[in-house]
CSV table of C-alpha atoms and ligand atoms in Angstrom, one decimal:
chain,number,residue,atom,x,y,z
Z,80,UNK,CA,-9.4,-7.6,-18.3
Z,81,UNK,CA,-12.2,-9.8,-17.0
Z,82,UNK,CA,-11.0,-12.3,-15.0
Z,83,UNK,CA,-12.9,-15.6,-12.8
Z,84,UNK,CA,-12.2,-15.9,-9.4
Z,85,UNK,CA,-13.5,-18.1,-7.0
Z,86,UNK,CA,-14.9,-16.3,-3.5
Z,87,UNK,CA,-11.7,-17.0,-1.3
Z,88,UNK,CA,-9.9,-14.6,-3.6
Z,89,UNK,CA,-12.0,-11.9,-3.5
Z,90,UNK,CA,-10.6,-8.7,-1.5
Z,91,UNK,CA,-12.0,-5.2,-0.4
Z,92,UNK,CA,-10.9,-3.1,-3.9
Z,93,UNK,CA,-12.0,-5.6,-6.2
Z,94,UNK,CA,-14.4,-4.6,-8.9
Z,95,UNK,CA,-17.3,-7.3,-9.3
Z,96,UNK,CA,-18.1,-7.3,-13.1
Z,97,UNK,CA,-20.7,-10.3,-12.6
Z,98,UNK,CA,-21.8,-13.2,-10.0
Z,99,UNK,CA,-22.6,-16.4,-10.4
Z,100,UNK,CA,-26.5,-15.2,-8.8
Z,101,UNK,CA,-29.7,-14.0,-9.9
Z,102,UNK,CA,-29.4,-9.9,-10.2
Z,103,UNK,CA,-32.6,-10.3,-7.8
Z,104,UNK,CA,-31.0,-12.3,-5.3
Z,105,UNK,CA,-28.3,-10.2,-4.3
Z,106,UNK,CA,-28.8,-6.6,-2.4
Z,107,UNK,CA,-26.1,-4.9,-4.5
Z,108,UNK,CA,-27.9,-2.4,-6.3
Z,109,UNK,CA,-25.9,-1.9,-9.0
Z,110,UNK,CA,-24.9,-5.6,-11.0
Z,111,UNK,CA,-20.9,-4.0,-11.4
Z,112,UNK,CA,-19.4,-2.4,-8.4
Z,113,UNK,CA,-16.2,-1.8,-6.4
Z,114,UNK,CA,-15.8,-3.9,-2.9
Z,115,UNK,CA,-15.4,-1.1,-1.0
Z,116,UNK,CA,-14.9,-2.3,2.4
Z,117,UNK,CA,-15.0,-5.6,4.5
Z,118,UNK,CA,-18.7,-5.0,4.9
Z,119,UNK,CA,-19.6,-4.8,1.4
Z,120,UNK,CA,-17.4,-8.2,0.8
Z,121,UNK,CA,-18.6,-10.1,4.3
Z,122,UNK,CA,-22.4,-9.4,2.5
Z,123,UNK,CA,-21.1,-10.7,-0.6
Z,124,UNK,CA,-19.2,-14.1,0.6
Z,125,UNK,CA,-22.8,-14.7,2.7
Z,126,UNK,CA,-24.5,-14.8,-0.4
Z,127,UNK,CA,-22.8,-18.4,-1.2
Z,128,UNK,CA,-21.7,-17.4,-4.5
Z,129,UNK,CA,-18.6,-19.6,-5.8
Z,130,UNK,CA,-17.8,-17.8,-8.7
Z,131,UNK,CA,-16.9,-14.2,-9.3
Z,132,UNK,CA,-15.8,-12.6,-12.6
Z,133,UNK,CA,-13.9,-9.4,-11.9
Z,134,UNK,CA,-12.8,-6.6,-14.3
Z,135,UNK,CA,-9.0,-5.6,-12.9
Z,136,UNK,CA,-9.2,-2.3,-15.3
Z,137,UNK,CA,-11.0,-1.1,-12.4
Z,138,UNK,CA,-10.5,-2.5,-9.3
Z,139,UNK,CA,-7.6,-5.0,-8.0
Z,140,UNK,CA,-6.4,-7.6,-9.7
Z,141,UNK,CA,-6.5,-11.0,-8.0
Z,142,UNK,CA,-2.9,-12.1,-6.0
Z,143,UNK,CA,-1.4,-15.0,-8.0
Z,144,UNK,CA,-1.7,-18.0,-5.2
Z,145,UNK,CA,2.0,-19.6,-5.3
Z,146,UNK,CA,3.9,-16.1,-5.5
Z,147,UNK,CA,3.1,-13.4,-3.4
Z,148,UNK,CA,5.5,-11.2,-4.2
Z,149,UNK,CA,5.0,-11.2,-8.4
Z,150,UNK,CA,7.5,-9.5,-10.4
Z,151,UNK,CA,4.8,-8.6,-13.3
Z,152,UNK,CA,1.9,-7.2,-12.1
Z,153,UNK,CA,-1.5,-5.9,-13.6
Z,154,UNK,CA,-2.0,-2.3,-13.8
Z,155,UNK,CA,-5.4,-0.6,-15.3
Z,156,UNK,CA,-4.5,-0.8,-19.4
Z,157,UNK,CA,-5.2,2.5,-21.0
Z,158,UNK,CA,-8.8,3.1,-22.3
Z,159,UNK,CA,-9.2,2.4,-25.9
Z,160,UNK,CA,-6.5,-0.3,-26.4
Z,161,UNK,CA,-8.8,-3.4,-25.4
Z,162,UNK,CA,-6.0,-6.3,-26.5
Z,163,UNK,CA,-3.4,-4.3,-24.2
Z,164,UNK,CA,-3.0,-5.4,-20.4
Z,165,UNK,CA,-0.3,-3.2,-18.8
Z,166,UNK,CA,2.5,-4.5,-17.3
Z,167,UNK,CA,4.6,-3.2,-14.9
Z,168,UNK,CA,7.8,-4.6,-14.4
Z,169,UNK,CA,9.6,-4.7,-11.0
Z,170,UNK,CA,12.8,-2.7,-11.6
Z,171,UNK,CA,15.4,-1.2,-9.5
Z,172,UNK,CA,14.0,-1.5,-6.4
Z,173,UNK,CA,12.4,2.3,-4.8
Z,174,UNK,CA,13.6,3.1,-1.2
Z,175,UNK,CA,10.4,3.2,1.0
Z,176,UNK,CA,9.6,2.2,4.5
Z,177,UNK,CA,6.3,-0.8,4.7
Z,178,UNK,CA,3.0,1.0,5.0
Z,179,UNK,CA,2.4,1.3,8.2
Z,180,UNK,CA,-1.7,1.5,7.8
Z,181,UNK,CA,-3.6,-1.0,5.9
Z,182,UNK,CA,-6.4,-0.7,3.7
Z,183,UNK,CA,-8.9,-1.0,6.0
Z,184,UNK,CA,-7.2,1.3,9.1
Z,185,UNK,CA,-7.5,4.8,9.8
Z,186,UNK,CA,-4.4,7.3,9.2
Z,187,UNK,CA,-3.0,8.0,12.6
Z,188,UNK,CA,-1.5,12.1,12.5
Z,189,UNK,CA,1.7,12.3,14.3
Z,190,UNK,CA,1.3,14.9,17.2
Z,191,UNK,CA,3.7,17.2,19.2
Z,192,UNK,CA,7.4,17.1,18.6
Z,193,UNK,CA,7.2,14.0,16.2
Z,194,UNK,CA,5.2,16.2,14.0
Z,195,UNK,CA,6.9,19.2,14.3
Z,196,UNK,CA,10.1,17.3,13.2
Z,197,UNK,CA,8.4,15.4,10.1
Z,198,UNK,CA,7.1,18.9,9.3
Z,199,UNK,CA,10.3,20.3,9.2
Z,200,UNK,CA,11.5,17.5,7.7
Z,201,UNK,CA,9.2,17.4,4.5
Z,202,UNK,CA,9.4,21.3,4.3
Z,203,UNK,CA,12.8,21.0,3.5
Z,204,UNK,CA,12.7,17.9,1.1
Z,205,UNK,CA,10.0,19.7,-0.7
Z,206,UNK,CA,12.3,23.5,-0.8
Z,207,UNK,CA,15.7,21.4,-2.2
Z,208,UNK,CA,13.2,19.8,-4.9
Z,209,UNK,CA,11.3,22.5,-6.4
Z,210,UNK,CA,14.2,24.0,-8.5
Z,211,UNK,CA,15.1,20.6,-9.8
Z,212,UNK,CA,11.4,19.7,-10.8
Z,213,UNK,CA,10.7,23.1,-12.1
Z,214,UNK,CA,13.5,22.7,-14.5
Z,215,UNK,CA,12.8,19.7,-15.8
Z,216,UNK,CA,9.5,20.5,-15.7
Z,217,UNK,CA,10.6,23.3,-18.0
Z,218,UNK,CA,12.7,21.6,-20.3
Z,219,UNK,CA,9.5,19.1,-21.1
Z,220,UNK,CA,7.9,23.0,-22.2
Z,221,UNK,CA,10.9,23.7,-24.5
Z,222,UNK,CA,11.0,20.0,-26.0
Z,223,UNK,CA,14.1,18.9,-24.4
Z,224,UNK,CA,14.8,15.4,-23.4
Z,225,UNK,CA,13.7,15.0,-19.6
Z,226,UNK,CA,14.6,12.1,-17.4
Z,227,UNK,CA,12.2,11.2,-14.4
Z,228,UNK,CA,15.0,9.4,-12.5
Z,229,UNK,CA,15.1,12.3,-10.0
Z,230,UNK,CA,11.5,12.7,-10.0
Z,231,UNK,CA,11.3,9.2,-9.0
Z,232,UNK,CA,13.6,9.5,-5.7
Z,233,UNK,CA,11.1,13.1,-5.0
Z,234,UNK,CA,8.0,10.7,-4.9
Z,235,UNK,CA,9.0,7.8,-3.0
Z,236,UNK,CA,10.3,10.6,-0.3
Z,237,UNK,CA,6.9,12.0,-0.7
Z,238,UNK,CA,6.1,8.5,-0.3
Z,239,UNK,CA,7.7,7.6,3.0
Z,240,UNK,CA,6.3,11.2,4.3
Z,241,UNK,CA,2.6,10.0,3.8
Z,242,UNK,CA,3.3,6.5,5.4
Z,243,UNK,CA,4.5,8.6,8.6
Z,244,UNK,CA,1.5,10.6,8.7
Z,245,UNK,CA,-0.8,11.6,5.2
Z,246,UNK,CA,-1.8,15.3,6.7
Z,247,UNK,CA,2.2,16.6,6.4
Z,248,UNK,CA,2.4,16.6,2.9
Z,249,UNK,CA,-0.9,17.8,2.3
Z,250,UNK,CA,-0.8,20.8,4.8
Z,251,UNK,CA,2.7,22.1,3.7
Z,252,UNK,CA,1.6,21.7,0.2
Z,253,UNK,CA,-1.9,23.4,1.0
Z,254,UNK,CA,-0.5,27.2,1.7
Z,255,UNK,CA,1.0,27.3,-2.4
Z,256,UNK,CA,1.7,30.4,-3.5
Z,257,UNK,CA,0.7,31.4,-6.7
Z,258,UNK,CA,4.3,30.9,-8.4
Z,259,UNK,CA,4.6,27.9,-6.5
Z,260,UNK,CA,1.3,26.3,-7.6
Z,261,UNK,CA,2.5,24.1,-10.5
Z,262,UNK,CA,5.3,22.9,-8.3
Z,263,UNK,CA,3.2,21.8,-5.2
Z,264,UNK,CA,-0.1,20.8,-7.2
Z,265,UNK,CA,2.2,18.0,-8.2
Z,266,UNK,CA,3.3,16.8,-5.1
Z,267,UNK,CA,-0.1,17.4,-3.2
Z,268,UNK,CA,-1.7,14.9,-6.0
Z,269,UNK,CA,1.2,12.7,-6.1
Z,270,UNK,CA,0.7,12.6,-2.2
Z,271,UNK,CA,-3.2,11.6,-2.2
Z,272,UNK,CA,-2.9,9.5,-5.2
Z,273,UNK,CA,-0.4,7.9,-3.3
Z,274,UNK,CA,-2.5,7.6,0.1
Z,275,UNK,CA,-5.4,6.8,-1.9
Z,276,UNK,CA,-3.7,3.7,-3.3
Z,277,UNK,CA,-2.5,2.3,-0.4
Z,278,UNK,CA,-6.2,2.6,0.9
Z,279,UNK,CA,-6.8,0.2,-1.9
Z,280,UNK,CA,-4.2,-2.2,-0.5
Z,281,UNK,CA,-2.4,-2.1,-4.1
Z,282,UNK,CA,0.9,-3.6,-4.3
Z,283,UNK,CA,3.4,-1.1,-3.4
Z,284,UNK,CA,5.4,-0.7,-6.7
Z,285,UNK,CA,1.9,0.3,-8.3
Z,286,UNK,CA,1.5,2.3,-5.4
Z,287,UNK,CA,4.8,4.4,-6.4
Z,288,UNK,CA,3.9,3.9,-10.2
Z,289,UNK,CA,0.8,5.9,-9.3
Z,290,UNK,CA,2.4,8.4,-7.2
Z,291,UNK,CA,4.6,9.2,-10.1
Z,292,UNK,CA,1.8,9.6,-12.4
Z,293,UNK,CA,0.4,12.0,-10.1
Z,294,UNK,CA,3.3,13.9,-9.9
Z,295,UNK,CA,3.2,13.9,-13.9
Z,296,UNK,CA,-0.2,14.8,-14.3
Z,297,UNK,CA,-0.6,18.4,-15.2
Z,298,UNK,CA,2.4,18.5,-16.9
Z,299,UNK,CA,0.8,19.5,-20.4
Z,300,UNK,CA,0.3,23.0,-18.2
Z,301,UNK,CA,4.0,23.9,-18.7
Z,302,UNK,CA,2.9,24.3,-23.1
Z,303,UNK,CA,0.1,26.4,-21.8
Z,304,UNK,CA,1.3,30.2,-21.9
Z,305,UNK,CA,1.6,31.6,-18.3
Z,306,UNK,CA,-0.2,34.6,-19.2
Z,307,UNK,CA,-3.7,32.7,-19.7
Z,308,UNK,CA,-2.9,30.2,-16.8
Z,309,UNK,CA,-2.3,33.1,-14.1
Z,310,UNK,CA,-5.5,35.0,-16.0
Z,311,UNK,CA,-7.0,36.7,-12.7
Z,312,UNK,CA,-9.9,37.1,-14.6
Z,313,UNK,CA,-12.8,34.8,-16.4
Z,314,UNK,CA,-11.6,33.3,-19.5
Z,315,UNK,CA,-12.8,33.6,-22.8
Z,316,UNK,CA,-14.1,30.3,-25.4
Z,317,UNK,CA,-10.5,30.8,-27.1
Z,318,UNK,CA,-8.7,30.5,-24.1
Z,319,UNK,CA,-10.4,27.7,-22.5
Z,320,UNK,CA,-10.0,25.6,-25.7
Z,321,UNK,CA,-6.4,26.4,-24.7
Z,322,UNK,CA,-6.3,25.3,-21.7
Z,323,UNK,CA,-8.5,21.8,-22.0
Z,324,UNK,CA,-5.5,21.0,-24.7
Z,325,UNK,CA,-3.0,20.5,-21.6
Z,326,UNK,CA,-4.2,16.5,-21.1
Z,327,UNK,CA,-3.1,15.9,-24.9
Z,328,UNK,CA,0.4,18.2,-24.6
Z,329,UNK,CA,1.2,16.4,-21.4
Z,330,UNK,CA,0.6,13.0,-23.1
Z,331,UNK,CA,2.4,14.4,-26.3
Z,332,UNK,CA,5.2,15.3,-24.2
Z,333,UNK,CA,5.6,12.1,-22.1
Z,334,UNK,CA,5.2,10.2,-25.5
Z,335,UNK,CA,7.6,11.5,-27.2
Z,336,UNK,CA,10.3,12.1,-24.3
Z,337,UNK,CA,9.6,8.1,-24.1
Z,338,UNK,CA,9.9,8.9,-19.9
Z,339,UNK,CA,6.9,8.0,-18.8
Z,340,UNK,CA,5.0,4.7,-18.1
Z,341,UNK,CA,2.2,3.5,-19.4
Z,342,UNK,CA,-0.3,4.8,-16.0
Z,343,UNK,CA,1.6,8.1,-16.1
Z,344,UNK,CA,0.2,8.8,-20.2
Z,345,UNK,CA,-3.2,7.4,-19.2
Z,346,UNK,CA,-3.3,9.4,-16.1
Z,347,UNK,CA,-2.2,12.7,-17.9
Z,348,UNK,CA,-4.4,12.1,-20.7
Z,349,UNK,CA,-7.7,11.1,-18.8
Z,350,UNK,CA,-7.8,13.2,-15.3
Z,351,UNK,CA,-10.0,15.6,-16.4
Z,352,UNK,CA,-12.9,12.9,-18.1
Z,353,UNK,CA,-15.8,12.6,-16.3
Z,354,UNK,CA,-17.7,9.5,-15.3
Z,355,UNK,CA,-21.1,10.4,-17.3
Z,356,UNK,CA,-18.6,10.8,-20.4
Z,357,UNK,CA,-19.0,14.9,-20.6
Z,358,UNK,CA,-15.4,15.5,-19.3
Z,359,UNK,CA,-12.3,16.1,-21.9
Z,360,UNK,CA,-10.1,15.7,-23.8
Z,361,UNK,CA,-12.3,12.4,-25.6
Z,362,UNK,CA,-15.5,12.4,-23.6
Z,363,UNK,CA,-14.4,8.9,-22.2
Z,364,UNK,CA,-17.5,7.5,-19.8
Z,365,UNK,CA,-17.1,6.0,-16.4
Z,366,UNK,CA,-17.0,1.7,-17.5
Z,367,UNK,CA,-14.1,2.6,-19.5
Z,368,UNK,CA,-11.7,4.9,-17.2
Z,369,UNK,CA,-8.8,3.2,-16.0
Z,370,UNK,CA,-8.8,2.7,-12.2
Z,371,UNK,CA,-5.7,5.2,-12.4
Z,372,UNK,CA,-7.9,8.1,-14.1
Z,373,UNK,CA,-10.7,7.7,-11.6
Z,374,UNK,CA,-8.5,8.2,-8.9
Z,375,UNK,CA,-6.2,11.2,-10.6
Z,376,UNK,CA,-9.5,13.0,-11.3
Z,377,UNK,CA,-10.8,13.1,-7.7
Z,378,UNK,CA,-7.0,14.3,-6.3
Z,379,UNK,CA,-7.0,16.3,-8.8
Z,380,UNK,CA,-10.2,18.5,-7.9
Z,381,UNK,CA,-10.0,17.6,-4.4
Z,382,UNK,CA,-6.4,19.6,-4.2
Z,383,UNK,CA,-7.7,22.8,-6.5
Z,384,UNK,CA,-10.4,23.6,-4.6
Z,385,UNK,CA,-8.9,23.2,-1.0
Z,386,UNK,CA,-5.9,25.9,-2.4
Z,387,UNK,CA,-5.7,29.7,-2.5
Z,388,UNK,CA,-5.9,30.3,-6.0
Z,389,UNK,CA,-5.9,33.5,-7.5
Z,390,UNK,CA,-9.9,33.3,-8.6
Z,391,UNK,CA,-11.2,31.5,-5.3
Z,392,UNK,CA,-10.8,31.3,-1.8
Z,393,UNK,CA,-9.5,27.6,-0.8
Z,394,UNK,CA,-12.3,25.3,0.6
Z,395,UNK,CA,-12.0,23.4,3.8
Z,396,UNK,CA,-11.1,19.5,3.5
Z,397,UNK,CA,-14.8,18.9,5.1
Z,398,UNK,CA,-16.5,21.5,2.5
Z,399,UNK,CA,-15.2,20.5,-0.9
Z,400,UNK,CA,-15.4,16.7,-0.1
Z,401,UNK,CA,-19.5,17.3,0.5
Z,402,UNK,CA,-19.3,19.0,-2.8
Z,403,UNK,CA,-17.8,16.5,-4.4
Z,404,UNK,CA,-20.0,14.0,-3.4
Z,405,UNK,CA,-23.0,16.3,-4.6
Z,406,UNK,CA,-21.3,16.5,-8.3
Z,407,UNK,CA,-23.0,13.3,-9.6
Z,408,UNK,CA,-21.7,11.9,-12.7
Z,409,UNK,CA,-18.3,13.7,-12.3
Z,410,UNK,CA,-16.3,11.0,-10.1
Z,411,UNK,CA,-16.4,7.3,-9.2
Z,412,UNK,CA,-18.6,8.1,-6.1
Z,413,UNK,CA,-17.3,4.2,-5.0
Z,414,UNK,CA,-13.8,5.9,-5.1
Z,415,UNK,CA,-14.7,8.9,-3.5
Z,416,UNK,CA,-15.6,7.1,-0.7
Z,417,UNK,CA,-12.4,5.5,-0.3
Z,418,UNK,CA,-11.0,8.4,-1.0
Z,419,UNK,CA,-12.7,10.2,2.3
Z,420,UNK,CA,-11.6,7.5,4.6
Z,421,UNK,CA,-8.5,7.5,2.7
Z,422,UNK,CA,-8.2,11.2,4.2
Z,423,UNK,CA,-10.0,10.6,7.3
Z,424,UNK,CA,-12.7,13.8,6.9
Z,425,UNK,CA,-16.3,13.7,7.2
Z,426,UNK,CA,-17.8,15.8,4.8
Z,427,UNK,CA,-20.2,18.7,5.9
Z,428,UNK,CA,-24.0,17.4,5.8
Z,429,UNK,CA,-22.8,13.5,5.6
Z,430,UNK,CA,-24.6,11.2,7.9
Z,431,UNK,CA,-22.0,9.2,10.7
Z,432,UNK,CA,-22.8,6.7,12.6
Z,433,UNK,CA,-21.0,7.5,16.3
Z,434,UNK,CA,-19.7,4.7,18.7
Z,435,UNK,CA,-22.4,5.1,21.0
Z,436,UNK,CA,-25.1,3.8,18.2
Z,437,UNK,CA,-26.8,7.5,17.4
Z,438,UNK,CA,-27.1,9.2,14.4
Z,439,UNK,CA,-25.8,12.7,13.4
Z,440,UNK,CA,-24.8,14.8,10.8
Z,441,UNK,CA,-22.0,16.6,10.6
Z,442,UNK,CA,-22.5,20.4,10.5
Z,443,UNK,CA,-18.6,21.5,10.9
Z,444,UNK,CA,-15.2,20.8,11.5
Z,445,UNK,CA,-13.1,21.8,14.3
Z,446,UNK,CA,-10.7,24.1,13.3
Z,447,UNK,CA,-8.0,23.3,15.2
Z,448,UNK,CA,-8.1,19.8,13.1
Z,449,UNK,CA,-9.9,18.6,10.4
Z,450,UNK,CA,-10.1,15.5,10.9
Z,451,UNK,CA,-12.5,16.4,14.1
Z,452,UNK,CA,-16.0,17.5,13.0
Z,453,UNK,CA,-18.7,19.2,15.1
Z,454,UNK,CA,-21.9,16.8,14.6
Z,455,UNK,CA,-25.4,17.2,15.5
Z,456,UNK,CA,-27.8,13.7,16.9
Z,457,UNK,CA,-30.6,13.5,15.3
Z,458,UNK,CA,-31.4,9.6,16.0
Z,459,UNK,CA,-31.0,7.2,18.5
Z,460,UNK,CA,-31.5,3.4,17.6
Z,461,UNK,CA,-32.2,2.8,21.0
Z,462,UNK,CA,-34.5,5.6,22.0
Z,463,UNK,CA,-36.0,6.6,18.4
Z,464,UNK,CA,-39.0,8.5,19.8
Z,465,UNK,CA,-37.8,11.2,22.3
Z,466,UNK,CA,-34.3,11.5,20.8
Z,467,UNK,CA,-33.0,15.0,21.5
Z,468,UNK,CA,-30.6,16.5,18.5
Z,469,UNK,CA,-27.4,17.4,20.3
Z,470,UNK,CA,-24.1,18.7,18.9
Z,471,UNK,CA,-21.2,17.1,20.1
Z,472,UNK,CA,-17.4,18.3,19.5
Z,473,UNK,CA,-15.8,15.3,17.9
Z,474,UNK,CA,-12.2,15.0,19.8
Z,475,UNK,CA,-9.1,12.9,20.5
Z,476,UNK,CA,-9.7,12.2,23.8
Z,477,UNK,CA,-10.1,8.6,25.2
Z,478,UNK,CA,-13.0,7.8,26.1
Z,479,UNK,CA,-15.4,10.1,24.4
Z,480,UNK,CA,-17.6,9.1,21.5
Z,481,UNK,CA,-16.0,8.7,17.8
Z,482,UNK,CA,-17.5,8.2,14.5
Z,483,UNK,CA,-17.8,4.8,14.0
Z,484,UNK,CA,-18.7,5.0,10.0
Z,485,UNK,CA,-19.9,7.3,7.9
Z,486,UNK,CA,-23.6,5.5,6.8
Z,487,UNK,CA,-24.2,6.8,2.6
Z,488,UNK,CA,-28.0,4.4,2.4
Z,489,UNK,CA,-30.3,5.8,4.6
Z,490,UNK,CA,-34.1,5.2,4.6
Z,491,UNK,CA,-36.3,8.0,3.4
Z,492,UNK,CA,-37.5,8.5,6.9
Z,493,UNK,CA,-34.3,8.9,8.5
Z,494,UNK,CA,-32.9,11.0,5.6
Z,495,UNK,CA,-35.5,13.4,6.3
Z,496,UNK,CA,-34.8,13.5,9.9
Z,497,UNK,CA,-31.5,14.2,9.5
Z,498,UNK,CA,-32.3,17.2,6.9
Z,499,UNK,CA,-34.8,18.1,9.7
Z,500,UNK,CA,-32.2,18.2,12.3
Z,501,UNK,CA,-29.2,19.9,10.5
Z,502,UNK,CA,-31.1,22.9,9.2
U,256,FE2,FE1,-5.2,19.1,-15.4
């Protein structure tokens, strides 16, 4: 829905549909586009422009001013049904613990005995609940009436496990066996869907509302016969045609087990669309994906090709996030961005900015954690000339230089220097 705001009420997660300014006096290069951080909206409010219209399909919605804490709130409305805003109504309240990051913070991973416990902690919350999700994942597959009441208590302790520390979840859920892939595909995206959100600084009952989608999403697979699914080998036109039906059984499923809400049948419907419209199951294009189904695609992919499956070796965090960002017209690349600081990797071969003011690329990751990368200098604001490249370790250790941002715009002279450098 499109929706005029004035400037004050403009936040980071917004999407800008128009402004109140000439398309030539404003840098944004594209006329519609996601705030994506407090950059992007300090540039914008130092335009002077009063007036904003917003389209909260996409982004946030604006906070209503006299009630902070609204019991309706505005979720993306599924594509296709224009005169339909979704609602989501504040129920029975979900037990979670306040985010402890905000939008615009970095995840902090617990370390030494605090993460050994939380490991333990979420290992075991995840063993007790695969049975119980498996069957009614099961019972959807033979058309029997399922109730998502017990899903909902799995994902807000999936919930609370992220809050602590985003990397538990994910790394337990990583190492899936291949019978346990269906099982923790679920959690892992109801994890980053769920991480991913909170990045967005949504409201914390959509936050869950998400989460549960995610946990939903694939569940179409369960009508798709195991024997095609587990295929070790390439699979034919027939069976592929099979397989890209799952968004529809899923939806069919939810629909008629009347269980899920309305972002949990958008999200299993529309997570495998792509943004240039060549995606399935109805070739949607990226101005009219819900916010919900941008984000479900990207955890989506993001958690398939970091796992073992039986066809391909798993991809490193850093690896298949630089791919990603090279897939153009697949994703919401605004999104994906959030999405990487959501996770706190830097891609292989993106550009950083480090605390000290140089340049680099990033060229690995430390093994020993992700999060670290092994960068190489290629410029030096200060020095541009004689700047020697120089790889530097990324580490924990106070005192030594971080990456301060990771910079997407360069100029074509420094872009080439970097591609210089990192060869
Ligand atoms: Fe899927």
């Amino acid at each position: 829905m499109l929706i005029e705001i004035e400037a004050e009420q403009l936040r980071v997660g917004m999407y800008v549909h128009s402004l109140d300014l000439s398309w030539y006096n404003h840098p944004f290069w594209r006329r519609r586009f996601l705030i994506n951080n407090e950059a992007d909206l300090s540039t914008l409010l130092a335009l002077g422009t009063r007036v904003i219209v917003i389209d909260d399909s996409k982004g946030l919605a604006p906070q209503p001013r006299h009630d902070p804490v609204p019991d309706v709130v505005s979720i993306p409305a599924p594509p296709g049904d224009i005169a339909h805003e979704a609602v989501l109504v504040k129920s029975s309240p979900v037990p979670t613990t306040p985010a402890p990051h905000g939008p615009n913070s970095k995840p902090i991973p617990l370390v030494g005995a605090a993460r050994e416990a939380e490991m333990q902690r979420a290992s075991k919350m995840l063993h007790r609940s695969k049975t119980e999700v498996m069957t009614l994942f099961g019972n959807a597959r033979m058309g029997k009436a399922i109730s998502t009441r017990k899903l909902t208590n799995l994902v807000a302790q999936i919930s609370d496990s992220v809050n602590k520390d985003p990397t538990i979840i994910l790394n337990i859920a990583r190492l899936k066996t291949k019978d346990e892939y269906t099982f923790l595909h679920s959690v892992s995206v109801c994890a980053l869907m769920i991480n991913l959100a909170r990045k967005l600084g949504l409201d914390e009952v959509v936050v869950q509302d998400l989460g549960m989608a995610g946990m939903l999403h694939d569940l179409g697979k369960m009508a798709i016969p195991d024997v095609i699914l587990n295929k070790p080998a390439k699979l034919d036109e027939d069976e592929w045609r099979i397989v890209r039906s799952h968004p529809e059984k899923g939806h069919a499923i939810l629909s008629s087990a009347k269980c899920g809400t309305e972002t949990a049948l958008d999200v299993c419907l529309h997570h495998h669309e792509k943004m240039d419209g060549t995606g399935y199951p109805h070739k949607i294009k990226g101005e009219d994906l819900s916010l919900a189904a941008r984000m479900a695609a990207i955890c989506d992919v993001y958690d398939a090709i970091t796992s073992q499956r039986s066809y391909n070796a798993p991809l490193s965090g850093a690896v298949a996030l630089s791919k990603m960002l090279s897939w153009k017209g697949h994703f919401d690349q605004s999104l994906l961005r959030i999405f990487i600081e959501s996770l706190g990797i830097s891609p292989i071969g993106t550009v950083v900015q480090l605390t000290d003011g140089t340049f680099a690329t990033v060229i690995g990751e430390n093994p020993g954690d992700f999060s670290q990368p092994i960068v190489r200098t290629f410029h030096d604001p200060e020095n541009p000339v004689s700047c020697v490249p120089k790889d530097i370790r990324i580490s924990r250790i106070e005192g030594t230089v971080q990456i301060h941002e990771i910079i997407y715009d360069l100029t074509p002279e420094l872009a080439e220097k970097a591609r210089a450098t990192s060869r």
